[in-house]
Amino acid sequence: MKAIIPVAGAGTKLRPHTYTQPKALIPLAGRTILSIIIDQLVDAGITEFVFVVGYLGEKIQHYVEKKYPQLTCYFVQQNSREGTGHAIALTREVVGNDEVLIVLGDTIAETDYKELIASPYSMLGLKKVDDPRNFGVAELNEDGQITRVVEKPQIPKSNLALVGVYKIKETKQLYDCLQNNIDNKVKSHDEFQLTDALECMIEHGVRFNGFKVSNWFDCGRKDTLLETNAILLKKYKLASNPVLPYENTIIIPPVSIGEGCNIKNSIIGPNVAVGDNTVINYSIVKDSIIGSFSNLYEVVLKSSLIGSDANIRGLSQSLNIGDNTEIDLG
């Protein structure tokens, strides 16, 4: 089995951070979104990965090759972003006839991946949501078999959203349906959707069962990213990493602090992730993500997402600034 992770999106909802950093590499609870996904799948026994890259794809490739040299990795370029269906279709030659586990690059879902891989059926990850109109939606029969999937329906017939995890056994049928949709310009919401190809497979008799995930984290927007950071910090039970006696500083867990940080005269936490080699002095930071190689002096931050190589002086309450930024609020 190969894992396919599409990470070609521009991440426009997380700008300005995604001007200089792929969304999948944004720090989260002392890790990155992508590393959390890969680690889940490696723990389940997967060693072959296919990454669909595009925007800032060289950063994805460099990160994966450096952090996971033991894995067999393929990088497929998606030059024009025409939807998830188009992205997956590009992987046909690399995948061949192998079964695939597709996990969208901004999806962190908690489930038993070993059990999922062992299932004799193709499987789609599902989660009940209050408003399913912004998601792919699955309809099930009494046996738990999926009878229909539709992308972002205006009038949903189900509240079961597709969470972005797909285990496909019938890969030939998948790629045939994807290619048929592309050849015949079958689009939903102006894009070639993976959901439409799955519906094509269902119509041609392929059986899909649904499996429910215990948690599903949205990493696509600043507010939900900060919420996810707080949840995962608690889950990983992080205080600081490593625990160091920072000068005249109070650490309120859960907090993740990267290597080489210089923190003095400050209060850090709760729910704070700090990247490597960051300097914080005379500051109070809570419920925030701070990138690497940043400098914070005399600031009060809450609910903030700060990129790498940022310099901030003065006082503030909530910021959303990207990499290589310098701000003086004094």
XYZ file of C-alpha atoms in Angstrom:
330
model
C 0.000 0.000 0.000
C 1.089 3.522 -0.795
C -0.010 6.682 0.975
C -0.940 9.677 -1.176
C -0.768 13.101 0.469
C -1.830 16.079 -1.707
C 0.016 19.203 -0.497
C -0.099 21.432 -3.578
C -2.624 23.956 -2.247
C -1.688 27.596 -1.749
C -3.364 27.837 1.670
C -4.919 31.219 0.947
C -6.940 31.222 4.189
C -3.688 31.192 6.189
C -2.027 34.115 4.475
C 0.309 35.902 5.007
C 2.055 32.803 6.418
C 1.547 30.733 3.290
C 3.202 33.322 1.062
C 6.545 31.911 2.217
C 5.673 28.564 3.820
C 3.510 25.676 2.599
C 0.449 25.194 4.780
C 1.523 21.640 5.576
C 4.758 22.928 7.171
C 3.149 25.441 9.531
C 4.237 24.552 13.101
C 1.675 22.822 15.281
C 2.220 21.612 18.856
C 5.971 21.422 18.389
C 5.701 19.573 15.070
C 4.236 20.384 11.669
C 0.878 19.466 10.162
C 2.662 17.218 7.651
C 4.849 15.457 10.210
C 1.812 14.584 12.336
C 0.142 12.982 9.302
C 3.261 11.091 8.203
C 3.993 9.826 11.720
C 0.445 8.455 12.022
C 0.837 6.493 8.799
C 4.379 5.288 9.541
C 3.136 3.959 12.889
C 0.519 1.997 10.926
C 3.250 0.361 8.826
C 3.261 2.457 5.635
C 6.706 3.109 4.165
C 5.893 4.377 0.645
C 4.534 7.896 0.217
C 3.439 9.903 -2.793
C 3.301 13.677 -2.303
C 1.458 15.834 -4.812
C 3.307 19.149 -4.655
C 2.929 22.477 -6.375
C 3.168 25.834 -4.641
C 6.478 25.940 -2.691
C 6.807 22.231 -3.409
C 10.588 22.277 -3.106
C 10.214 23.114 0.599
C 7.955 20.091 1.078
C 10.442 17.824 -0.698
C 13.431 19.161 1.247
C 11.585 18.780 4.558
C 10.438 15.205 3.884
C 13.788 13.991 2.545
C 15.649 15.473 5.511
C 13.245 14.341 8.247
C 12.254 10.937 6.811
C 15.279 9.517 4.963
C 14.134 5.964 5.774
C 10.938 6.276 3.718
C 10.444 5.674 -0.003
C 9.003 8.952 -1.260
C 7.773 10.139 -4.648
C 6.997 13.756 -5.521
C 4.469 14.452 -8.263
C 4.167 18.008 -9.552
C 0.732 19.592 -9.950
C 1.395 22.712 -12.002
C -2.227 23.823 -12.285
C -4.436 23.447 -9.219
C -7.643 21.995 -10.614
C -8.941 20.168 -7.557
C -8.296 17.056 -5.503
C -9.454 14.769 -8.303
C -6.899 16.265 -10.671
C -4.169 15.952 -8.013
C -4.844 12.258 -7.383
C -5.095 11.505 -11.127
C -1.480 12.673 -11.543
C -0.249 9.854 -9.291
C -1.462 6.962 -11.480
C 1.907 6.050 -12.965
C 3.648 6.063 -9.574
C 0.937 4.083 -7.776
C 0.384 1.396 -10.405
C -1.939 -1.303 -9.088
C -1.147 -0.823 -5.402
C -3.862 -0.062 -2.893
C -3.759 3.513 -1.653
C -4.514 5.439 1.489
C -5.231 9.063 0.618
C -4.915 11.665 3.381
C -5.424 15.314 2.477
C -2.459 17.458 3.507
C -4.450 19.716 5.828
C -6.310 16.863 7.544
C -5.399 15.512 10.960
C -7.804 12.725 11.815
C -7.472 10.356 14.735
C -8.419 6.763 14.002
C -6.967 3.254 14.097
C -5.027 3.308 10.841
C -3.824 -0.289 11.254
C -7.415 -1.495 11.466
C -8.357 0.721 8.536
C -5.590 -0.705 6.340
C -6.588 -4.266 7.243
C -10.228 -3.769 6.205
C -11.344 -5.966 3.265
C -13.308 -3.039 1.818
C -12.569 0.416 0.536
C -13.273 2.870 3.347
C -14.106 6.574 3.704
C -13.521 8.529 6.909
C -16.655 10.224 8.272
C -17.567 12.675 11.031
C -20.914 14.161 12.003
C -20.964 17.950 11.573
C -23.547 20.626 12.291
C -23.418 22.131 8.796
C -22.225 19.684 6.122
C -22.687 22.084 3.202
C -18.978 22.966 3.142
C -17.825 19.360 2.912
C -18.163 16.233 0.864
C -21.129 14.357 2.300
C -21.783 10.600 2.480
C -25.131 8.806 2.614
C -25.219 5.351 4.249
C -27.637 2.441 4.289
C -28.545 0.436 7.388
C -25.517 -1.848 6.931
C -23.065 1.056 7.085
C -22.376 0.836 3.360
C -22.025 4.146 1.546
C -24.664 4.535 -1.157
C -23.817 8.040 -2.392
C -21.273 10.842 -1.945
C -21.680 14.424 -3.099
C -19.390 17.448 -2.842
C -20.731 20.431 -0.859
C -24.444 19.853 -1.454
C -26.779 22.813 -1.004
C -29.411 20.530 0.549
C -27.518 17.727 2.324
C -29.322 14.443 2.910
C -26.844 13.486 5.600
C -24.740 15.197 8.265
C -21.799 12.828 7.742
C -18.873 14.778 6.300
C -15.930 13.224 4.474
C -12.909 14.052 6.637
C -10.241 13.661 3.961
C -9.089 10.084 4.652
C -9.784 7.506 1.932
C -8.652 3.865 1.810
C -9.019 2.592 -1.792
C -8.544 -1.053 -2.780
C -9.871 -0.771 -6.357
C -7.242 1.627 -7.644
C -7.817 0.859 -11.333
C -11.464 1.857 -11.023
C -10.442 4.974 -9.096
C -8.058 6.161 -11.798
C -10.473 5.217 -14.576
C -13.201 7.319 -12.960
C -10.806 10.210 -12.376
C -9.677 10.151 -15.997
C -13.256 9.871 -17.253
C -14.247 12.949 -15.256
C -11.253 14.902 -16.554
C -11.856 13.841 -20.175
C -15.527 14.774 -19.942
C -14.946 17.886 -17.810
C -17.100 16.610 -14.957
C -16.568 19.268 -12.293
C -18.154 20.353 -9.027
C -17.621 23.914 -7.852
C -15.339 24.518 -10.854
C -12.860 21.790 -9.912
C -12.256 18.104 -10.540
C -13.274 16.606 -7.205
C -12.131 13.322 -5.722
C -15.675 13.018 -4.352
C -17.086 12.849 -7.890
C -14.714 10.011 -8.773
C -15.775 8.112 -5.658
C -19.415 8.540 -6.671
C -18.514 7.185 -10.116
C -16.972 4.125 -8.456
C -20.086 3.571 -6.326
C -22.284 3.796 -9.420
C -20.117 1.105 -11.042
C -20.589 -1.274 -8.131
C -17.530 -0.643 -5.939
C -18.375 -1.118 -2.263
C -17.408 1.571 0.223
C -17.894 1.361 3.972
C -17.691 4.322 6.275
C -15.540 4.569 9.377
C -15.914 7.284 11.980
C -12.882 9.154 13.286
C -12.576 9.981 16.969
C -11.191 13.461 16.306
C -10.876 15.606 13.209
C -8.807 18.771 13.295
C -9.253 21.648 10.877
C -5.899 23.256 10.074
C -7.072 25.591 7.337
C -7.682 28.879 9.208
C -5.941 30.864 11.940
C -8.604 30.447 14.640
C -9.086 26.716 14.121
C -5.320 26.199 13.813
C -4.816 27.777 17.240
C -7.610 25.618 18.677
C -5.985 22.523 17.192
C -2.609 23.577 18.609
C -4.112 23.802 22.114
C -5.840 20.416 21.832
C -2.728 18.648 20.556
C -0.469 20.245 23.170
C -2.746 18.789 25.839
C -2.842 15.450 24.039
C 0.948 15.253 23.793
C 1.161 16.454 27.445
C 3.896 18.912 26.657
C 5.312 21.233 29.286
C 8.390 22.432 27.454
C 10.779 20.562 25.219
C 13.337 20.326 26.614
C 12.510 21.528 30.146
C 15.055 24.249 30.849
C 15.364 26.755 33.715
C 14.601 29.865 31.679
C 15.748 32.960 33.541
C 13.049 34.650 35.627
C 10.376 32.948 33.515
C 7.149 31.113 34.318
C 6.037 28.275 32.034
C 2.326 27.387 32.226
C 1.711 24.024 30.504
C 0.893 22.817 27.984
C 3.744 24.465 26.110
C 6.178 23.289 23.435
C 9.482 25.158 23.158
C 11.959 24.367 20.397
C 15.708 23.963 20.652
C 18.071 26.892 21.094
C 15.501 29.333 22.479
C 16.501 32.205 24.773
C 13.597 33.129 27.052
C 13.915 35.567 29.957
C 11.662 37.658 32.191
C 8.510 36.247 30.608
C 5.359 34.222 31.134
C 4.770 31.559 28.487
C 1.546 29.579 28.309
C -0.800 27.981 28.384
C -1.275 26.563 24.869
C 1.872 28.006 23.297
C 4.180 26.443 20.694
C 7.528 28.179 20.118
C 9.847 27.298 17.226
C 13.613 26.788 17.368
C 16.116 29.568 18.123
C 13.521 32.140 19.137
C 14.260 34.929 21.630
C 11.531 36.116 24.026
C 12.175 38.790 26.661
C 9.880 40.764 28.963
C 6.824 39.252 27.304
C 3.593 37.410 28.058
C 2.458 34.874 25.467
C -0.565 32.576 25.633
C -2.749 30.627 23.189
C -0.305 31.295 20.344
C 2.082 29.770 17.816
C 5.481 31.461 17.408
C 7.762 30.537 14.510
C 11.513 29.862 14.558
C 14.261 32.510 14.664
C 11.833 35.174 15.868
C 12.454 37.933 18.420
C 9.781 39.165 20.836
C 10.515 42.022 23.247
C 8.050 43.683 25.604
C 4.947 42.228 23.993
C 1.711 40.773 25.324
C 0.343 38.236 22.876
C -2.751 36.082 22.925
C -4.451 34.139 20.138
C -1.593 35.038 17.799
C 0.075 33.245 14.912
C 3.602 34.576 14.322
C 5.761 33.412 11.441
C 9.488 32.705 11.410
C 12.166 35.438 11.400
C 9.686 37.964 12.815
C 10.798 40.830 15.075
C 8.216 42.405 17.379
C 8.742 45.176 19.919
C 6.060 46.952 21.910
C 2.609 45.844 22.997
C -0.096 43.945 21.134
C -3.064 41.650 21.752
C -3.674 39.611 18.612
C -1.564 39.382 15.483
C -1.514 37.372 12.257
C 1.775 38.124 10.488
C 3.960 36.101 8.168
C 7.640 35.246 7.840
C 10.401 37.849 7.522
C 8.281 40.569 9.150
C 9.510 43.328 11.431
C 7.101 45.263 13.641
C 7.804 47.971 16.235
C 4.730 48.735 18.353
C 6.635 50.797 20.923
